[in-house]
Short mmCIF file of N, CA and C in Angstrom, two decimals:
data_model
loop_
_atom_site.label_atom_id
_atom_site.label_comp_id
_atom_site.label_asym_id
_atom_site.label_seq_id
_atom_site.Cartn_x
_atom_site.Cartn_y
_atom_site.Cartn_z
N MET A 30 -137.35 -40.25 -70.01
CA MET A 30 -137.88 -40.17 -68.83
C MET A 30 -139.14 -40.95 -68.71
N ALA A 31 -139.44 -41.41 -67.61
CA ALA A 31 -140.73 -42.18 -67.47
C ALA A 31 -141.47 -41.96 -66.04
N VAL A 32 -142.75 -41.93 -66.08
CA VAL A 32 -143.46 -41.59 -64.89
C VAL A 32 -144.60 -42.72 -64.76
N LYS A 33 -144.97 -43.04 -63.46
CA LYS A 33 -145.90 -44.03 -63.07
C LYS A 33 -147.10 -43.19 -62.73
N PHE A 34 -148.34 -43.34 -63.13
CA PHE A 34 -149.51 -42.44 -62.92
C PHE A 34 -150.03 -42.89 -61.51
N LEU A 35 -150.42 -41.91 -60.80
CA LEU A 35 -151.04 -42.08 -59.39
C LEU A 35 -152.46 -41.98 -59.36
N LYS A 36 -152.95 -41.35 -60.51
CA LYS A 36 -154.40 -41.23 -60.70
C LYS A 36 -154.63 -40.88 -62.31
N PRO A 37 -155.99 -41.15 -62.64
CA PRO A 37 -156.21 -40.83 -64.07
C PRO A 37 -155.84 -39.48 -64.57
N CYS A 38 -155.29 -39.43 -65.73
CA CYS A 38 -154.84 -38.13 -66.39
C CYS A 38 -154.98 -38.21 -67.84
N GLN A 39 -155.27 -37.12 -68.47
CA GLN A 39 -155.27 -37.11 -69.86
C GLN A 39 -154.07 -36.18 -70.31
N GLN A 40 -153.14 -36.83 -71.02
CA GLN A 40 -151.99 -36.12 -71.37
C GLN A 40 -151.77 -36.61 -72.86
N GLY A 41 -152.62 -36.12 -73.80
CA GLY A 41 -152.65 -36.55 -75.16
C GLY A 41 -153.43 -37.64 -75.25
N THR A 42 -153.46 -38.71 -74.35
CA THR A 42 -154.20 -39.84 -74.37
C THR A 42 -154.57 -40.03 -72.95
N LEU A 43 -155.49 -40.93 -72.57
CA LEU A 43 -156.04 -41.07 -71.27
C LEU A 43 -155.21 -42.11 -70.47
N TYR A 44 -154.53 -41.88 -69.55
CA TYR A 44 -153.75 -42.72 -68.70
C TYR A 44 -154.53 -43.01 -67.36
N THR A 45 -154.42 -44.33 -66.82
CA THR A 45 -155.10 -44.69 -65.73
C THR A 45 -154.07 -45.04 -64.53
N LYS A 46 -154.60 -45.02 -63.46
CA LYS A 46 -153.64 -45.32 -62.22
C LYS A 46 -152.80 -46.44 -62.47
N GLY A 47 -151.55 -46.46 -62.20
CA GLY A 47 -150.55 -47.42 -62.30
C GLY A 47 -149.91 -47.55 -63.72
N GLU A 48 -150.33 -47.10 -64.64
CA GLU A 48 -149.80 -47.07 -65.95
C GLU A 48 -148.54 -46.39 -66.00
N ILE A 49 -147.47 -46.71 -66.85
CA ILE A 49 -146.17 -46.20 -66.90
C ILE A 49 -146.04 -45.67 -68.37
N ALA A 50 -145.58 -44.47 -68.51
CA ALA A 50 -145.33 -43.85 -69.75
C ALA A 50 -144.14 -42.82 -69.80
N GLY A 51 -143.56 -42.78 -71.02
CA GLY A 51 -142.38 -42.05 -71.08
C GLY A 51 -142.61 -40.56 -71.72
N PHE A 52 -142.00 -39.51 -71.25
CA PHE A 52 -142.47 -38.22 -71.64
C PHE A 52 -141.03 -37.37 -71.62
N ASP A 53 -141.07 -36.22 -72.22
CA ASP A 53 -139.86 -35.38 -72.04
C ASP A 53 -139.77 -34.93 -70.84
N LYS A 54 -138.48 -34.24 -70.36
CA LYS A 54 -138.13 -33.91 -69.18
C LYS A 54 -139.21 -32.83 -68.61
N GLU A 55 -139.57 -31.85 -69.32
CA GLU A 55 -140.52 -30.85 -68.91
C GLU A 55 -141.84 -31.49 -68.48
N THR A 56 -142.46 -32.41 -69.47
CA THR A 56 -143.72 -32.82 -69.11
C THR A 56 -143.67 -33.75 -67.86
N GLU A 57 -142.60 -34.52 -67.65
CA GLU A 57 -142.38 -35.40 -66.58
C GLU A 57 -142.54 -34.41 -65.30
N ALA A 58 -141.72 -33.52 -65.29
CA ALA A 58 -141.64 -32.53 -64.17
C ALA A 58 -143.01 -31.98 -63.87
N ALA A 59 -143.89 -31.61 -64.88
CA ALA A 59 -145.14 -31.01 -64.65
C ALA A 59 -146.05 -31.92 -64.04
N LEU A 60 -146.06 -33.18 -64.49
CA LEU A 60 -146.97 -34.28 -64.07
C LEU A 60 -146.64 -34.61 -62.52
N VAL A 61 -145.48 -34.69 -62.16
CA VAL A 61 -144.98 -34.86 -60.83
C VAL A 61 -145.38 -33.77 -59.92
N LYS A 62 -145.09 -32.53 -60.35
CA LYS A 62 -145.36 -31.32 -59.68
C LYS A 62 -146.91 -31.27 -59.38
N GLN A 63 -147.77 -31.65 -60.21
CA GLN A 63 -149.15 -31.53 -60.16
C GLN A 63 -149.93 -32.76 -59.45
N GLY A 64 -148.97 -33.74 -59.01
CA GLY A 64 -149.48 -34.74 -58.21
C GLY A 64 -150.10 -36.01 -59.07
N PHE A 65 -149.94 -35.78 -60.51
CA PHE A 65 -150.59 -36.99 -61.17
C PHE A 65 -149.70 -38.17 -61.32
N ALA A 66 -148.44 -38.04 -61.09
CA ALA A 66 -147.50 -39.19 -61.37
C ALA A 66 -146.16 -39.02 -60.49
N GLU A 67 -145.56 -40.17 -60.53
CA GLU A 67 -144.31 -40.11 -59.80
C GLU A 67 -143.20 -40.60 -60.74
N ALA A 68 -142.07 -40.13 -60.62
CA ALA A 68 -140.82 -40.47 -61.69
C ALA A 68 -140.46 -42.00 -61.33
N VAL A 69 -140.09 -42.65 -62.31
CA VAL A 69 -139.54 -44.06 -62.19
C VAL A 69 -138.36 -44.11 -63.21
N LYS A 70 -137.51 -44.91 -62.77
CA LYS A 70 -136.42 -45.31 -63.60
C LYS A 70 -136.72 -46.41 -64.50
N PRO A 71 -136.26 -46.34 -65.76
CA PRO A 71 -136.50 -47.26 -66.77
C PRO A 71 -135.97 -48.59 -66.31
N ALA A 72 -136.56 -49.73 -66.63
CA ALA A 72 -135.97 -51.10 -66.34
C ALA A 72 -134.58 -51.25 -67.28
N ASP A 73 -133.76 -51.91 -66.46
CA ASP A 73 -132.51 -52.35 -67.22
C ASP A 73 -132.80 -53.30 -68.29
N LYS A 74 -132.10 -53.00 -69.38
CA LYS A 74 -132.22 -54.08 -70.43
C LYS A 74 -131.34 -55.22 -70.31
N PRO A 75 -131.90 -56.40 -70.53
CA PRO A 75 -130.95 -57.51 -70.27
C PRO A 75 -130.03 -57.60 -71.43
N ASN A 76 -128.74 -58.14 -71.05
CA ASN A 76 -127.68 -58.32 -72.19
C ASN A 76 -128.22 -59.25 -73.24
N ALA A 77 -127.97 -58.88 -74.53
CA ALA A 77 -128.29 -59.67 -75.67
C ALA A 77 -127.24 -60.80 -75.93
#
């Protein structure tokens, strides 16, 4: 699961607005619910 931060947040490390990071499902849900981030879909991997 991945989120894009909407404002600065410290979740283990400091994330700034616009950064994208991956978390487990529960952490992602908490960040979205609290308004710190929005869920994003991971980019498709190009064919090798």
